[in-house]
Coordinates of C-alpha atoms in Angstrom, one line a residue:
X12 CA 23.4 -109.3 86.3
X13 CA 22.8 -112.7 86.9
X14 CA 19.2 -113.5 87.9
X15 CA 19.2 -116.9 88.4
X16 CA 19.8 -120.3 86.3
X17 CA 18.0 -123.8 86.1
X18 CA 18.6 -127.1 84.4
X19 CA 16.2 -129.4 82.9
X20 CA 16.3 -132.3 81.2
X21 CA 15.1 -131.8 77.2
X22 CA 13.2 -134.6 76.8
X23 CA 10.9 -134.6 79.2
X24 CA 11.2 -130.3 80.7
X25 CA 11.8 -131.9 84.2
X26 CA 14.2 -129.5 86.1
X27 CA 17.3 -131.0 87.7
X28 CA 18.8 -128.4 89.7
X29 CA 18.1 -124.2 90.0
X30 CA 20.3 -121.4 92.1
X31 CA 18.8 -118.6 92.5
X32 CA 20.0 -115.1 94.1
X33 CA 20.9 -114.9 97.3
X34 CA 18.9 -112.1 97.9
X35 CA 15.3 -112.7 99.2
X36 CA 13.2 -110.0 98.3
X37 CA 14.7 -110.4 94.5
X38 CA 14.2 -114.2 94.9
X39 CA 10.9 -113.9 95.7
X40 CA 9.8 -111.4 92.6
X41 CA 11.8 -114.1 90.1
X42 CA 9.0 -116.6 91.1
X43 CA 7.3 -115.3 87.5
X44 CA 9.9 -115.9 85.1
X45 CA 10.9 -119.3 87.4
X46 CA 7.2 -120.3 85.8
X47 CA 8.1 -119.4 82.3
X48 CA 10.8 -121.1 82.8
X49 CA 9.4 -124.1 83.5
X50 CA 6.8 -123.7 80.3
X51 CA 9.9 -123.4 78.1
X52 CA 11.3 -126.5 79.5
X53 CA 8.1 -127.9 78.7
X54 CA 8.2 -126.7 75.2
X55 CA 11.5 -127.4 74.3
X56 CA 10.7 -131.0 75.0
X57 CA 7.6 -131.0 72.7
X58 CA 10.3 -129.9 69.7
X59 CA 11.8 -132.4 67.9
X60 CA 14.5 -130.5 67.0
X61 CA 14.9 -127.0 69.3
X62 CA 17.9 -124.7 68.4
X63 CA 21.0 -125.7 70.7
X64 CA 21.5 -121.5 71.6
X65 CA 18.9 -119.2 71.9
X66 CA 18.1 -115.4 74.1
X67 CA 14.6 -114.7 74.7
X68 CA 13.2 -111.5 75.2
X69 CA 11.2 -111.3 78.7
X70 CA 10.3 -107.7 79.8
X71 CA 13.1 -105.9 81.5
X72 CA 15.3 -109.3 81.0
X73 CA 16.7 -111.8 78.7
X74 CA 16.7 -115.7 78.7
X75 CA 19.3 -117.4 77.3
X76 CA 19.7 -121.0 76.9
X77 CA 22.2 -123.9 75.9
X78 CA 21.1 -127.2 75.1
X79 CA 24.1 -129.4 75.1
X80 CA 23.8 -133.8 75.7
X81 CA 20.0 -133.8 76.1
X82 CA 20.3 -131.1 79.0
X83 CA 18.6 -127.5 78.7
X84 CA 21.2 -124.9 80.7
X85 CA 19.2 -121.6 81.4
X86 CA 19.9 -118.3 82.6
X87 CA 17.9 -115.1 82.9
X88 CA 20.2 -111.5 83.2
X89 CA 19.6 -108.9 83.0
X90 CA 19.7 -107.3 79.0
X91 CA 22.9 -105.0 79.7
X92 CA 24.7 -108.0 80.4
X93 CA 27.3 -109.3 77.7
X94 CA 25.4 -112.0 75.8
X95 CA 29.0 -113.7 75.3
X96 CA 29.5 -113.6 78.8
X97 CA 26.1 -115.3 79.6
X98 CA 27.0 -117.9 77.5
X99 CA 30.1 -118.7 78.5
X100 CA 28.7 -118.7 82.2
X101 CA 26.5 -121.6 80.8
X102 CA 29.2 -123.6 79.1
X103 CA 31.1 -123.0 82.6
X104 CA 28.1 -124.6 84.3
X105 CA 27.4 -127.4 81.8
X106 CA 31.0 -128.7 81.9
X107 CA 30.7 -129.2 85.6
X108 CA 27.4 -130.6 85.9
X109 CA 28.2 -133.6 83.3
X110 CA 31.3 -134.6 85.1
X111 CA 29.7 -134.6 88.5
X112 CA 26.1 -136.0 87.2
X113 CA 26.0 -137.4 83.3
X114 CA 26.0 -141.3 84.4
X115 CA 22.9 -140.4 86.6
X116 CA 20.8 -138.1 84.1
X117 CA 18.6 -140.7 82.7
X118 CA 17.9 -142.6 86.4
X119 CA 16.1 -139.2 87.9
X120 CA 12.9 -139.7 88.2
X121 CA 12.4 -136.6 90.8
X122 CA 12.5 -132.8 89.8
X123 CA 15.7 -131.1 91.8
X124 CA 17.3 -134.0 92.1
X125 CA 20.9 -132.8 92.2
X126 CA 19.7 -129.5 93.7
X127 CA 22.9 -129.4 96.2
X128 CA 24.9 -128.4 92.6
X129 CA 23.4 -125.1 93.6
X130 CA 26.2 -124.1 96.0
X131 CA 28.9 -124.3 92.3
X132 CA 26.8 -122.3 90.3
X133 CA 26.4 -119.8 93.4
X134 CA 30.2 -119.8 93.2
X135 CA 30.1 -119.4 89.2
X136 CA 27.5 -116.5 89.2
X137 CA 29.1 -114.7 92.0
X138 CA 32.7 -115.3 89.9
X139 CA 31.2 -113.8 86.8
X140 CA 29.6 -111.2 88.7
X141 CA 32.9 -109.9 89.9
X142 CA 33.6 -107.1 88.2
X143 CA 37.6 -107.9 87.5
X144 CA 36.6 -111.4 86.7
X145 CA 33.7 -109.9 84.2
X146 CA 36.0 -107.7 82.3
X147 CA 39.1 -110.5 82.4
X148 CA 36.6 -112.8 80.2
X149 CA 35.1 -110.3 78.2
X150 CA 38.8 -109.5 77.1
X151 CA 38.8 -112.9 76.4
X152 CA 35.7 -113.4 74.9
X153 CA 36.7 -110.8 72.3
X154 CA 38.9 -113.0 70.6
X155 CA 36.5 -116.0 70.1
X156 CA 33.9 -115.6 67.1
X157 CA 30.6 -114.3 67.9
X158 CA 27.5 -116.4 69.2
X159 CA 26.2 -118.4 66.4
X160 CA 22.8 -119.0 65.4
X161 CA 21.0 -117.1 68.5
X162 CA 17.7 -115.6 67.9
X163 CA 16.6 -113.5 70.1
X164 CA 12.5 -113.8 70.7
X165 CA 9.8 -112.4 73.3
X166 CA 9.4 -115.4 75.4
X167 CA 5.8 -114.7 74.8
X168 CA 5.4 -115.4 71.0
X169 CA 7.4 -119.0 71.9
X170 CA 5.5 -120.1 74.8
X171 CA 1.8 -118.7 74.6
X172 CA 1.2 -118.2 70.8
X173 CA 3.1 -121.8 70.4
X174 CA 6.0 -121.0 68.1
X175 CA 8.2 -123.6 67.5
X176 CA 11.7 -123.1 68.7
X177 CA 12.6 -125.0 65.3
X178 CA 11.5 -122.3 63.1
X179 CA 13.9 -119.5 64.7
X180 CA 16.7 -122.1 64.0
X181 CA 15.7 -122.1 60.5
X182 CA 15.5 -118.1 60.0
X183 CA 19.0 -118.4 61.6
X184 CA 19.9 -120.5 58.9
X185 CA 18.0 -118.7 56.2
X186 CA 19.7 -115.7 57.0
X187 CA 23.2 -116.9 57.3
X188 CA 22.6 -118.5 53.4
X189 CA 21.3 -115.1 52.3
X190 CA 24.5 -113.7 53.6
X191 CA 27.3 -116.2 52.0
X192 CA 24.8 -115.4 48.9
X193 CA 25.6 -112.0 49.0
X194 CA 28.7 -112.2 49.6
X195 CA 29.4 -114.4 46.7
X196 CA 27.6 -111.9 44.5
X197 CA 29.6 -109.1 45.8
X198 CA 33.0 -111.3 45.0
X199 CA 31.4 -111.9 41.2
X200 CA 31.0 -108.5 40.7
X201 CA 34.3 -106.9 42.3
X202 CA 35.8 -109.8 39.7
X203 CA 33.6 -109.3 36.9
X204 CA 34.9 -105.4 36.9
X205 CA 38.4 -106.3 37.3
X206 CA 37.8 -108.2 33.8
X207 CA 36.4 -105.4 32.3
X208 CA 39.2 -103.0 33.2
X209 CA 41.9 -105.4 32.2
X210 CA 40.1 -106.0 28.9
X211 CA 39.9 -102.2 28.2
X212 CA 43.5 -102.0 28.4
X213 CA 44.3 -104.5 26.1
X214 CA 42.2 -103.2 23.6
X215 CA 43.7 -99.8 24.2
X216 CA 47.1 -100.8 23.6
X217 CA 45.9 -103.1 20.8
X218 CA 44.7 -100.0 19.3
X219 CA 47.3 -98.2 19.6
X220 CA 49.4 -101.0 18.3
X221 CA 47.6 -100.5 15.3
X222 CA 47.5 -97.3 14.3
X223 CA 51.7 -96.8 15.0
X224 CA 51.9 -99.9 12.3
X225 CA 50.0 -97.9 9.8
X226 CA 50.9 -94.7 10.6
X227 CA 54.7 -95.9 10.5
X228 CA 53.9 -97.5 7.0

């Protein structure tokens, strides 16, 4: 399920717009992870260089984010809901919000100031929630490549203990070298025993070459 979502701008954390579920009671418990929300925000602008797709781990629920043309997309789901499908909710609602508002970004001075762009991504959550529409994109969603270089993280270790964003990007990166390296090595291997066998016959045959040209003389 689709919590709620909020966008900021990265370089300063202010937020530009937020939707968040209709339901009142729901809304109002939400109010804690609308702060931590904000303090990521916040951090993210204090990063030079933050990863552009990330999930954070907050108790029951997940954050995940998109940053995309100095903008911060963010939505909190529940953690059975499909990661893929979260962020393709996100690119959804960051293609629509830079044609209607990407001449204006760096003029807004004032935090929710396109707040009425709450009534599309009311209609985007409630489209995704759908369950025919949900499985319709997962189908698609199964063709595309899996999620690149998303960590997921407790919230916590980012925002209190002052982790930088930067160095989950670069364990990203560390472990997608460590697996090309791998797989090279496996490649080398699977070649260098192909060699061997090939070489065996040859001296096999060479062998047996030899001895039918003395045995025949």
């Amino acid at each position: 399920m689709v919590l709620f979502t909020m966008i900021a701008r990265v370089a300063d954390g202010l937020p530009l717009a937020a939707s968040v579920q209709d339901d009142e009671q729901s809304g109002q418990g939400l109010q804690e992870y609308q702060t931590q929300a904000k303090k990521l925000f916040r951090k993210l602008s204090q990063d030079p260089n933050p990863p552009a797709r990330c999930s954070l781990e907050t108790g029951n629920y997940l954050f995940h984010y998109l940053i995309e043309r100095t903008v911060c997309y963010l939505v909190l789901c529940e953690q059975a809901f499909s990661k893929r499908l979260a962020f393709t909710y996100l690119e959804d609602i960051q293609n629509e919000f830079m044609s209607q508002y990407s001449t204006k970004l760096d003029t807004v001075s004032r935090p929710y100031y396109f707040i009425e762009f709450d009534t599309y991504m009311q209609k985007a959550r409630k489209s995704y929630m759908d369950s025919r529409a949900r499985r319709n994109l997962s189908n698609i969603n199964n063709e595309l490549q899996d999620v690149q270089r998303i960590m997921v993280q407790n919230i916590d270790d980012v925002i209190t203990r002052g982790e930088q964003l930067s160095v989950l990007d670069s364990k990203a990166s560390y472990l997608s070298t460590q697996s090309q390296k791998y797989k090279k090595d496996a490649h080398y291997l699977n070649l260098r025993s192909s060699y061997v066998k090939v070489a065996a016959i040859i001296i096999i045959v060479v062998v047996f070459l030899l001895f039918l040209r003395y045995w025949i003389l």
